Amino acid sequence: HKGKEEEQQEQKKQPSSPPKFKHPSASRTTIDYPFAEDDFLREAYCSPGGTMRFGKILEDLDALAGNIAFHHVVGNPMLVTAAVDRIALREIPRLKHDQRLSGQVTWVGNSSMEIRMQIHEVNSTTPTDNDNATDTDNGTDTDANTAEHWLEAFFTFVAVDPETKRPTKICPLSPETSEERALFELGALKAAKKKENRKRGQNFVGKTLTEDDMKMEQRAEQLLEEAFPLLHMPSLADSQAILMSQTVLQNTLIAQPQVRNLANRIFGGFLMRRAFELAFSNAYCFGGCWPHMLEVDNITFHTPVDVGDLLQFTSRVIYSLPSGGNLGTDVAVHSDKPLAMIEVECFVMEPGTAKAHLSNRFYFTFLLPDKDSCKKVLPGSLGEARRMVSRMVADEEQAGLGKGYLRSPKV
């Protein structure tokens, strides 16, 4: 008969079968920023306004979300950032206190997964990583009860087979707590909505327009009619209106190898940072005051970016709310102040063939805190009008998922 030690050694040699499912808590990961005691780290993350540099936060969010996704999957698939649904900010803190970045998997489909990321301030009562930071009774973090998060983000990753380049199945997720089940159901709802929007966004030649399509077309025509004086009688046009084409800002750069990932592709977080910095500059030029970042929404990654690609970022104010709007209580206070919605597109330029293709599209919402109003952005063509209405409708639909865009301000 074999001894117990020999049996244990043989069991270790045998390959373990892949898990049938994983719990959300198994993917929970945290990273601390000791700003209070680390001068070098504080300097690296300090913005000109003395707050935590948001572009760096975007890079860190993408990097940690990618690590969480990698630890959830079984095997070694290639993970691709497919989208960022929403990044809501209650504030951007000054670097007086330590901060904690955390995240976990909240929803898994066949080949895609959603990861919720949060950042909150670390205070003297917040447990450290050496403490038991997870309350096993309810499956939530103890630190979430002591410090409310000021940022929340949802990342979507797709697992791709490295050889076939086709989506591959992901280990299923089994929620345990009521909060985990609610987040899982919300993730499934958002995934279904994305699928529906992709179908609606396709070019259906000869297809009969639906009632919703007709309403969108009517809104586009109304906006174009409102822009008529700007286009044809500019001397008589409203001085508080501006054409969308007059709000464009661009920059161009070469994708460097220092910002590549293991697949030799450019990190999505780097692209988000560059897009944000251009959007911030655009909002500053448009509003005439230092803008406050409120939200990042609907970032889509259409095609990957390779090292050496020539990238052109193009930003524009896709529309504005001169009288303000109500985005809900999960973002910074913004009542009765004008808002600017900025779209940024990243194109991969191919000078050798005189072609270009869209890689990424980003949407940012900025508050103009020192202004009582701003110029209303209007389209210069039917194509721009449809584009503007499409963005407005997308924001209004997000309100049904708790976003709160374009709700009437409370009296």
Tab-separated table of C-alpha atoms in Angstrom:
chain	number	residue	atom	x	y	z
A	1	HIS	CA	0.000	0.000	0.000
A	2	LYS	CA	1.160	3.505	-0.745
A	3	GLY	CA	1.834	5.894	2.098
A	4	LYS	CA	-0.253	9.020	2.625
A	5	GLU	CA	2.598	11.301	1.533
A	6	GLU	CA	3.051	9.394	-1.746
A	7	GLU	CA	-0.685	9.649	-2.486
A	8	GLN	CA	-0.643	13.396	-1.847
A	9	GLN	CA	2.328	13.842	-4.191
A	10	GLU	CA	0.560	11.890	-6.954
A	11	GLN	CA	-2.562	14.021	-6.493
A	12	LYS	CA	-0.465	17.165	-6.900
A	13	LYS	CA	0.989	15.829	-10.148
A	14	GLN	CA	-2.477	15.179	-11.619
A	15	PRO	CA	-3.857	18.195	-13.479
A	16	SER	CA	-6.750	19.804	-11.606
A	17	SER	CA	-10.034	20.082	-13.494
A	18	PRO	CA	-11.135	23.641	-14.349
A	19	PRO	CA	-13.749	25.109	-11.985
A	20	LYS	CA	-17.368	24.907	-13.076
A	21	PHE	CA	-17.934	28.469	-11.840
A	22	LYS	CA	-16.393	31.214	-9.708
A	23	HIS	CA	-17.864	33.605	-7.159
A	24	PRO	CA	-17.536	37.399	-7.571
A	25	SER	CA	-15.689	37.634	-4.259
A	26	ALA	CA	-12.893	35.427	-5.639
A	27	SER	CA	-11.909	38.193	-8.065
A	28	ARG	CA	-11.975	41.013	-5.495
A	29	THR	CA	-8.715	43.013	-5.770
A	30	THR	CA	-7.554	46.237	-4.089
A	31	ILE	CA	-4.626	48.614	-4.557
A	32	ASP	CA	-3.741	51.439	-2.155
A	33	TYR	CA	-2.255	54.837	-3.010
A	34	PRO	CA	-0.302	56.086	0.060
A	35	PHE	CA	-0.383	59.757	-0.970
A	36	ALA	CA	-0.105	61.052	2.599
A	37	GLU	CA	3.389	59.613	3.096
A	38	ASP	CA	4.788	59.091	-0.426
A	39	ASP	CA	5.923	62.418	-1.894
A	40	PHE	CA	7.068	60.874	-5.185
A	41	LEU	CA	3.736	59.124	-5.760
A	42	ARG	CA	1.828	62.276	-4.852
A	43	GLU	CA	3.824	64.303	-7.368
A	44	ALA	CA	3.240	61.702	-10.121
A	45	TYR	CA	-0.546	61.872	-9.653
A	46	CYS	CA	-0.949	65.614	-9.015
A	47	SER	CA	-2.866	67.666	-11.607
A	48	PRO	CA	-2.379	71.422	-12.211
A	49	GLY	CA	-5.436	72.015	-10.036
A	50	GLY	CA	-3.965	70.041	-7.120
A	51	THR	CA	-6.401	67.137	-7.505
A	52	MET	CA	-5.743	63.517	-8.398
A	53	ARG	CA	-4.842	63.420	-12.104
A	54	PHE	CA	-7.829	61.848	-13.833
A	55	GLY	CA	-5.926	60.714	-16.924
A	56	LYS	CA	-3.651	58.592	-14.709
A	57	ILE	CA	-6.718	57.184	-12.962
A	58	LEU	CA	-8.110	56.022	-16.314
A	59	GLU	CA	-4.892	54.139	-17.044
A	60	ASP	CA	-4.925	52.481	-13.618
A	61	LEU	CA	-8.591	51.528	-13.900
A	62	ASP	CA	-7.980	49.766	-17.208
A	63	ALA	CA	-4.825	48.032	-15.960
A	64	LEU	CA	-6.377	46.660	-12.760
A	65	ALA	CA	-9.620	45.693	-14.526
A	66	GLY	CA	-7.512	43.730	-17.016
A	67	ASN	CA	-5.706	41.927	-14.188
A	68	ILE	CA	-9.018	41.044	-12.522
A	69	ALA	CA	-10.352	39.699	-15.815
A	70	PHE	CA	-7.185	37.642	-16.349
A	71	HIS	CA	-7.497	35.992	-12.924
A	72	HIS	CA	-11.141	35.076	-13.562
A	73	VAL	CA	-10.649	33.282	-16.865
A	74	VAL	CA	-9.368	29.711	-17.148
A	75	GLY	CA	-6.409	29.041	-19.417
A	76	ASN	CA	-4.573	31.778	-21.253
A	77	PRO	CA	-6.969	33.571	-23.617
A	78	MET	CA	-6.242	37.027	-24.990
A	79	LEU	CA	-8.340	39.617	-23.152
A	80	VAL	CA	-9.533	42.682	-25.050
A	81	THR	CA	-11.109	45.815	-23.552
A	82	ALA	CA	-14.390	45.980	-25.465
A	83	ALA	CA	-16.113	48.924	-23.789
A	84	VAL	CA	-16.388	51.137	-20.742
A	85	ASP	CA	-20.051	51.737	-19.966
A	86	ARG	CA	-19.732	54.489	-17.459
A	87	ILE	CA	-17.321	56.227	-15.114
A	88	ALA	CA	-19.222	58.434	-12.668
A	89	LEU	CA	-17.431	60.883	-10.378
A	90	ARG	CA	-18.790	62.430	-7.209
A	91	GLU	CA	-15.562	64.394	-6.940
A	92	ILE	CA	-11.870	64.292	-7.795
A	93	PRO	CA	-10.094	64.507	-4.421
A	94	ARG	CA	-7.022	66.497	-3.526
A	95	LEU	CA	-3.982	64.450	-2.625
A	96	LYS	CA	-4.120	64.930	1.141
A	97	HIS	CA	-5.374	61.446	1.953
A	98	ASP	CA	-4.622	57.906	0.818
A	99	GLN	CA	-6.915	56.361	-1.787
A	100	ARG	CA	-7.948	52.777	-2.510
A	101	LEU	CA	-8.762	51.322	-5.939
A	102	SER	CA	-10.805	48.121	-5.926
A	103	GLY	CA	-12.751	45.962	-8.348
A	104	GLN	CA	-14.384	42.607	-8.997
A	105	VAL	CA	-16.218	40.685	-11.703
A	106	THR	CA	-19.975	41.392	-11.566
A	107	TRP	CA	-21.335	39.699	-14.714
A	108	VAL	CA	-20.175	37.001	-17.151
A	109	GLY	CA	-21.720	36.017	-20.485
A	110	ASN	CA	-20.443	33.452	-22.973
A	111	SER	CA	-17.232	35.230	-23.946
A	112	SER	CA	-17.499	38.628	-22.237
A	113	MET	CA	-17.457	39.857	-18.662
A	114	GLU	CA	-18.210	43.058	-16.789
A	115	ILE	CA	-15.987	44.382	-14.000
A	116	ARG	CA	-17.035	47.073	-11.537
A	117	MET	CA	-14.251	49.377	-10.344
A	118	GLN	CA	-14.431	51.812	-7.431
A	119	ILE	CA	-12.116	54.310	-5.701
A	120	HIS	CA	-12.596	55.693	-2.216
A	121	GLU	CA	-10.602	57.551	0.403
A	122	VAL	CA	-8.723	55.500	2.986
A	123	ASN	CA	-9.152	56.802	6.530
A	124	SER	CA	-8.022	55.624	9.930
A	125	THR	CA	-11.005	53.288	10.288
A	126	THR	CA	-10.603	51.653	6.873
A	127	PRO	CA	-9.181	48.118	7.134
A	128	THR	CA	-5.782	47.496	5.582
A	129	ASP	CA	-4.975	44.603	3.281
A	130	ASN	CA	-3.666	42.723	6.329
A	131	ASP	CA	-7.081	42.882	7.958
A	132	ASN	CA	-10.042	40.765	7.013
A	133	ALA	CA	-11.411	43.274	4.520
A	134	THR	CA	-14.321	41.096	3.385
A	135	ASP	CA	-17.473	40.586	5.379
A	136	THR	CA	-18.239	36.937	4.680
A	137	ASP	CA	-21.818	37.298	5.912
A	138	ASN	CA	-22.926	39.627	3.141
A	139	GLY	CA	-20.138	39.299	0.585
A	140	THR	CA	-19.315	42.997	0.592
A	141	ASP	CA	-16.199	44.835	1.626
A	142	THR	CA	-16.022	46.199	5.138
A	143	ASP	CA	-14.168	49.249	3.797
A	144	ALA	CA	-17.188	50.132	1.666
A	145	ASN	CA	-19.086	50.695	4.926
A	146	THR	CA	-16.525	53.151	6.274
A	147	ALA	CA	-15.738	55.259	3.199
A	148	GLU	CA	-18.117	55.905	0.293
A	149	HIS	CA	-16.597	55.619	-3.166
A	150	TRP	CA	-16.147	58.797	-5.205
A	151	LEU	CA	-15.651	56.995	-8.529
A	152	GLU	CA	-17.376	54.005	-10.061
A	153	ALA	CA	-16.658	52.427	-13.442
A	154	PHE	CA	-17.856	49.399	-15.430
A	155	PHE	CA	-15.429	47.736	-17.859
A	156	THR	CA	-16.344	45.054	-20.398
A	157	PHE	CA	-13.708	42.557	-21.539
A	158	VAL	CA	-13.928	39.904	-24.248
A	159	ALA	CA	-11.877	36.698	-24.151
A	160	VAL	CA	-10.375	35.769	-27.530
A	161	ASP	CA	-8.577	32.587	-28.529
A	162	PRO	CA	-4.956	33.588	-29.332
A	163	GLU	CA	-4.783	31.228	-32.333
A	164	THR	CA	-8.212	31.481	-33.954
A	165	LYS	CA	-8.784	35.140	-32.894
A	166	ARG	CA	-12.396	34.210	-32.163
A	167	PRO	CA	-14.268	34.726	-28.862
A	168	THR	CA	-13.836	31.878	-26.399
A	169	LYS	CA	-16.011	30.754	-23.488
A	170	ILE	CA	-15.406	32.258	-20.030
A	171	CYS	CA	-15.786	30.530	-16.669
A	172	PRO	CA	-19.361	31.238	-15.449
A	173	LEU	CA	-20.026	33.515	-12.467
A	174	SER	CA	-22.140	32.447	-9.490
A	175	PRO	CA	-23.372	35.405	-7.390
A	176	GLU	CA	-23.820	34.709	-3.687
A	177	THR	CA	-25.270	37.855	-2.097
A	178	SER	CA	-28.307	39.949	-2.964
A	179	GLU	CA	-26.059	42.808	-4.128
A	180	GLU	CA	-24.036	40.482	-6.355
A	181	ARG	CA	-27.229	39.075	-7.875
A	182	ALA	CA	-28.556	42.585	-8.535
A	183	LEU	CA	-25.299	43.605	-10.249
A	184	PHE	CA	-25.350	40.389	-12.284
A	185	GLU	CA	-28.899	41.051	-13.494
A	186	LEU	CA	-28.024	44.662	-14.337
A	187	GLY	CA	-24.981	43.465	-16.290
A	188	ALA	CA	-27.152	41.060	-18.287
A	189	LEU	CA	-29.641	43.861	-18.998
A	190	LYS	CA	-26.893	46.189	-20.235
A	191	ALA	CA	-25.370	43.444	-22.400
A	192	ALA	CA	-28.747	42.822	-24.053
A	193	LYS	CA	-29.187	46.562	-24.623
A	194	LYS	CA	-25.750	46.824	-26.243
A	195	LYS	CA	-26.622	43.969	-28.577
A	196	GLU	CA	-29.873	45.678	-29.524
A	197	ASN	CA	-28.067	48.999	-30.145
A	198	ARG	CA	-25.493	47.287	-32.369
A	199	LYS	CA	-28.271	45.859	-34.504
A	200	ARG	CA	-30.027	49.220	-34.651
A	201	GLY	CA	-26.787	50.919	-35.635
A	202	GLN	CA	-26.294	48.715	-38.676
A	203	ASN	CA	-27.144	50.069	-42.106
A	204	PHE	CA	-30.451	48.511	-43.113
A	205	VAL	CA	-30.954	49.623	-46.700
A	206	GLY	CA	-34.596	49.559	-47.718
A	207	LYS	CA	-35.871	48.668	-44.238
A	208	THR	CA	-39.053	50.379	-43.045
A	209	LEU	CA	-38.341	52.955	-40.329
A	210	THR	CA	-39.814	52.244	-36.905
A	211	GLU	CA	-41.731	54.796	-34.846
A	212	ASP	CA	-38.596	55.474	-32.770
A	213	ASP	CA	-36.582	55.981	-35.941
A	214	MET	CA	-39.132	58.486	-37.205
A	215	LYS	CA	-39.010	60.431	-33.916
A	216	MET	CA	-35.221	60.597	-34.086
A	217	GLU	CA	-35.415	61.808	-37.682
A	218	GLN	CA	-37.904	64.519	-36.693
A	219	ARG	CA	-35.632	65.695	-33.852
A	220	ALA	CA	-32.699	65.835	-36.264
A	221	GLU	CA	-34.696	67.925	-38.743
A	222	GLN	CA	-35.781	70.306	-35.969
A	223	LEU	CA	-32.171	70.842	-34.878
A	224	LEU	CA	-31.110	71.482	-38.457
A	225	GLU	CA	-33.947	73.969	-38.873
A	226	GLU	CA	-32.794	75.760	-35.706
A	227	ALA	CA	-29.276	75.968	-37.200
A	228	PHE	CA	-30.513	77.564	-40.449
A	229	PRO	CA	-29.611	81.179	-39.464
A	230	LEU	CA	-26.082	80.139	-38.480
A	231	LEU	CA	-25.612	78.434	-41.832
A	232	HIS	CA	-27.251	80.961	-44.151
A	233	MET	CA	-27.686	84.257	-42.254
A	234	PRO	CA	-24.858	84.307	-39.689
A	235	SER	CA	-25.142	88.046	-39.021
A	236	LEU	CA	-28.727	87.502	-37.845
A	237	ALA	CA	-28.097	84.246	-35.961
A	238	ASP	CA	-28.349	83.779	-32.212
A	239	SER	CA	-25.046	84.885	-30.659
A	240	GLN	CA	-25.424	82.127	-28.056
A	241	ALA	CA	-25.374	79.352	-30.670
A	242	ILE	CA	-22.425	77.724	-32.417
A	243	LEU	CA	-22.017	75.069	-35.082
A	244	MET	CA	-20.636	71.693	-34.020
A	245	SER	CA	-17.911	71.954	-36.672
A	246	GLN	CA	-16.567	75.071	-34.932
A	247	THR	CA	-15.858	73.159	-31.709
A	248	VAL	CA	-13.369	70.658	-33.187
A	249	LEU	CA	-9.902	70.139	-31.651
A	250	GLN	CA	-7.341	67.540	-32.807
A	251	ASN	CA	-3.947	66.103	-31.980
A	252	THR	CA	-1.781	63.430	-33.598
A	253	LEU	CA	0.849	61.063	-32.201
A	254	ILE	CA	2.771	57.839	-32.814
A	255	ALA	CA	1.892	54.853	-30.587
A	256	GLN	CA	5.074	54.061	-28.656
A	257	PRO	CA	6.181	50.610	-27.383
A	258	GLN	CA	6.360	51.836	-23.766
A	259	VAL	CA	2.538	51.694	-23.546
A	260	ARG	CA	1.996	48.233	-25.055
A	261	ASN	CA	0.481	45.198	-23.338
A	262	LEU	CA	1.491	41.528	-23.411
A	263	ALA	CA	-0.225	41.078	-26.781
A	264	ASN	CA	1.981	43.883	-28.191
A	265	ARG	CA	-1.066	46.121	-28.513
A	266	ILE	CA	-1.514	49.595	-27.037
A	267	PHE	CA	-3.194	49.704	-23.607
A	268	GLY	CA	-6.785	50.903	-23.685
A	269	GLY	CA	-6.048	52.983	-20.591
A	270	PHE	CA	-3.418	54.989	-22.473
A	271	LEU	CA	-5.911	55.783	-25.229
A	272	MET	CA	-8.488	56.806	-22.629
A	273	ARG	CA	-6.003	59.145	-20.967
A	274	ARG	CA	-5.071	60.856	-24.242
A	275	ALA	CA	-8.748	61.171	-25.201
A	276	PHE	CA	-9.629	62.660	-21.814
A	277	GLU	CA	-6.838	65.231	-21.943
A	278	LEU	CA	-8.015	66.391	-25.387
A	279	ALA	CA	-11.658	66.440	-24.256
A	280	PHE	CA	-10.727	68.489	-21.185
A	281	SER	CA	-8.887	71.003	-23.384
A	282	ASN	CA	-11.897	71.200	-25.698
A	283	ALA	CA	-14.306	71.804	-22.813
A	284	TYR	CA	-11.953	74.516	-21.486
A	285	CYS	CA	-11.869	76.262	-24.882
A	286	PHE	CA	-15.626	75.903	-25.337
A	287	GLY	CA	-16.725	77.064	-21.904
A	288	GLY	CA	-14.066	79.650	-21.105
A	289	CYS	CA	-13.530	78.347	-17.561
A	290	TRP	CA	-11.720	75.448	-15.901
A	291	PRO	CA	-14.158	72.542	-16.428
A	292	HIS	CA	-15.032	69.895	-13.877
A	293	MET	CA	-15.117	66.294	-15.043
A	294	LEU	CA	-18.428	64.594	-14.214
A	295	GLU	CA	-18.618	61.420	-16.232
A	296	VAL	CA	-17.089	59.214	-18.885
A	297	ASP	CA	-19.602	57.224	-20.862
A	298	ASN	CA	-19.915	54.741	-23.686
A	299	ILE	CA	-16.291	54.161	-24.595
A	300	THR	CA	-16.183	51.678	-27.466
A	301	PHE	CA	-13.071	49.904	-28.729
A	302	HIS	CA	-13.671	48.993	-32.363
A	303	THR	CA	-10.221	47.827	-33.476
A	304	PRO	CA	-6.907	47.401	-31.606
A	305	VAL	CA	-4.005	49.828	-31.903
A	306	ASP	CA	-0.536	48.474	-32.674
A	307	VAL	CA	2.872	49.845	-31.752
A	308	GLY	CA	3.980	52.367	-34.384
A	309	ASP	CA	0.459	53.299	-35.518
A	310	LEU	CA	-0.147	56.964	-36.351
A	311	LEU	CA	-3.090	58.074	-34.209
A	312	GLN	CA	-5.262	61.117	-34.750
A	313	PHE	CA	-7.620	62.138	-31.923
A	314	THR	CA	-10.525	64.358	-32.995
A	315	SER	CA	-12.774	65.963	-30.378
A	316	ARG	CA	-15.957	68.000	-30.699
A	317	VAL	CA	-18.778	69.228	-28.488
A	318	ILE	CA	-21.432	66.765	-29.594
A	319	TYR	CA	-24.107	68.819	-27.768
A	320	SER	CA	-24.456	71.133	-24.799
A	321	LEU	CA	-27.039	71.895	-22.108
A	322	PRO	CA	-26.800	75.689	-21.540
A	323	SER	CA	-29.354	75.621	-18.712
A	324	GLY	CA	-27.860	72.531	-17.102
A	325	GLY	CA	-29.323	69.110	-16.455
A	326	ASN	CA	-29.717	66.509	-13.744
A	327	LEU	CA	-27.348	63.568	-14.045
A	328	GLY	CA	-28.400	62.116	-10.697
A	329	THR	CA	-26.869	62.052	-7.223
A	330	ASP	CA	-24.055	59.652	-8.081
A	331	VAL	CA	-21.970	62.419	-9.685
A	332	ALA	CA	-20.677	65.733	-8.328
A	333	VAL	CA	-23.122	68.558	-7.555
A	334	HIS	CA	-23.967	70.230	-10.860
A	335	SER	CA	-27.444	71.724	-10.553
A	336	ASP	CA	-28.285	74.785	-12.683
A	337	LYS	CA	-24.836	74.895	-14.270
A	338	PRO	CA	-24.177	74.387	-18.010
A	339	LEU	CA	-22.917	71.012	-19.249
A	340	ALA	CA	-20.802	70.170	-22.288
A	341	MET	CA	-20.812	66.679	-23.804
A	342	ILE	CA	-17.578	65.972	-25.661
A	343	GLU	CA	-17.061	63.225	-28.238
A	344	VAL	CA	-13.532	62.042	-29.040
A	345	GLU	CA	-12.709	59.710	-31.919
A	346	CYS	CA	-9.375	57.986	-32.371
A	347	PHE	CA	-8.422	57.154	-35.947
A	348	VAL	CA	-5.506	55.002	-37.067
A	349	MET	CA	-4.003	56.895	-40.000
A	350	GLU	CA	-2.351	55.025	-42.894
A	351	PRO	CA	-0.375	57.624	-44.897
A	352	GLY	CA	1.117	54.940	-47.145
A	353	THR	CA	-2.305	54.059	-48.528
A	354	ALA	CA	-4.011	57.421	-47.825
A	355	LYS	CA	-6.593	55.639	-45.646
A	356	ALA	CA	-7.742	55.663	-42.034
A	357	HIS	CA	-10.009	53.587	-39.820
A	358	LEU	CA	-11.808	54.282	-36.553
A	359	SER	CA	-10.259	52.606	-33.537
A	360	ASN	CA	-12.030	54.088	-30.536
A	361	ARG	CA	-14.843	56.443	-29.626
A	362	PHE	CA	-15.150	58.192	-26.249
A	363	TYR	CA	-17.785	60.405	-24.569
A	364	PHE	CA	-17.124	62.787	-21.676
A	365	THR	CA	-19.418	65.096	-19.698
A	366	PHE	CA	-18.024	68.302	-18.201
A	367	LEU	CA	-19.503	70.883	-15.858
A	368	LEU	CA	-18.750	74.578	-16.437
A	369	PRO	CA	-18.843	75.684	-12.777
A	370	ASP	CA	-18.060	79.382	-13.234
A	371	LYS	CA	-20.671	79.986	-15.930
A	372	ASP	CA	-24.420	80.524	-15.725
A	373	SER	CA	-24.876	79.446	-19.340
A	374	CYS	CA	-22.951	78.434	-22.453
A	375	LYS	CA	-23.465	78.419	-26.194
A	376	LYS	CA	-25.903	75.926	-27.655
A	377	VAL	CA	-24.236	73.583	-30.134
A	378	LEU	CA	-26.152	73.028	-33.382
A	379	PRO	CA	-25.527	70.742	-36.374
A	380	GLY	CA	-24.305	71.997	-39.737
A	381	SER	CA	-25.688	69.095	-41.772
A	382	LEU	CA	-28.313	66.377	-41.567
A	383	GLY	CA	-25.557	63.866	-40.811
A	384	GLU	CA	-24.378	65.925	-37.825
A	385	ALA	CA	-27.989	66.368	-36.673
A	386	ARG	CA	-28.560	62.605	-36.715
A	387	ARG	CA	-25.291	62.087	-34.881
A	388	MET	CA	-26.292	64.610	-32.218
A	389	VAL	CA	-29.736	63.097	-31.739
A	390	SER	CA	-28.292	59.596	-31.579
A	391	ARG	CA	-26.058	60.694	-28.701
A	392	MET	CA	-28.942	62.440	-26.928
A	393	VAL	CA	-31.145	59.357	-27.241
A	394	ALA	CA	-28.351	57.112	-25.953
A	395	ASP	CA	-27.999	59.357	-22.897
A	396	GLU	CA	-31.759	59.381	-22.344
A	397	GLU	CA	-31.880	55.592	-22.557
A	398	GLN	CA	-29.089	55.365	-20.011
A	399	ALA	CA	-31.365	57.251	-17.626
A	400	GLY	CA	-33.464	54.089	-17.497
A	401	LEU	CA	-30.412	52.272	-16.092
A	402	GLY	CA	-29.982	54.805	-13.319
A	403	LYS	CA	-27.787	57.316	-15.092
A	404	GLY	CA	-30.123	60.298	-14.899
A	405	TYR	CA	-29.073	62.156	-18.056
A	406	LEU	CA	-31.367	64.905	-19.272
A	407	ARG	CA	-33.838	64.605	-16.438
A	408	SER	CA	-35.547	67.880	-15.641
A	409	PRO	CA	-33.750	69.660	-12.793
A	410	LYS	CA	-35.644	69.593	-9.514
A	411	VAL	CA	-37.401	72.819	-8.667
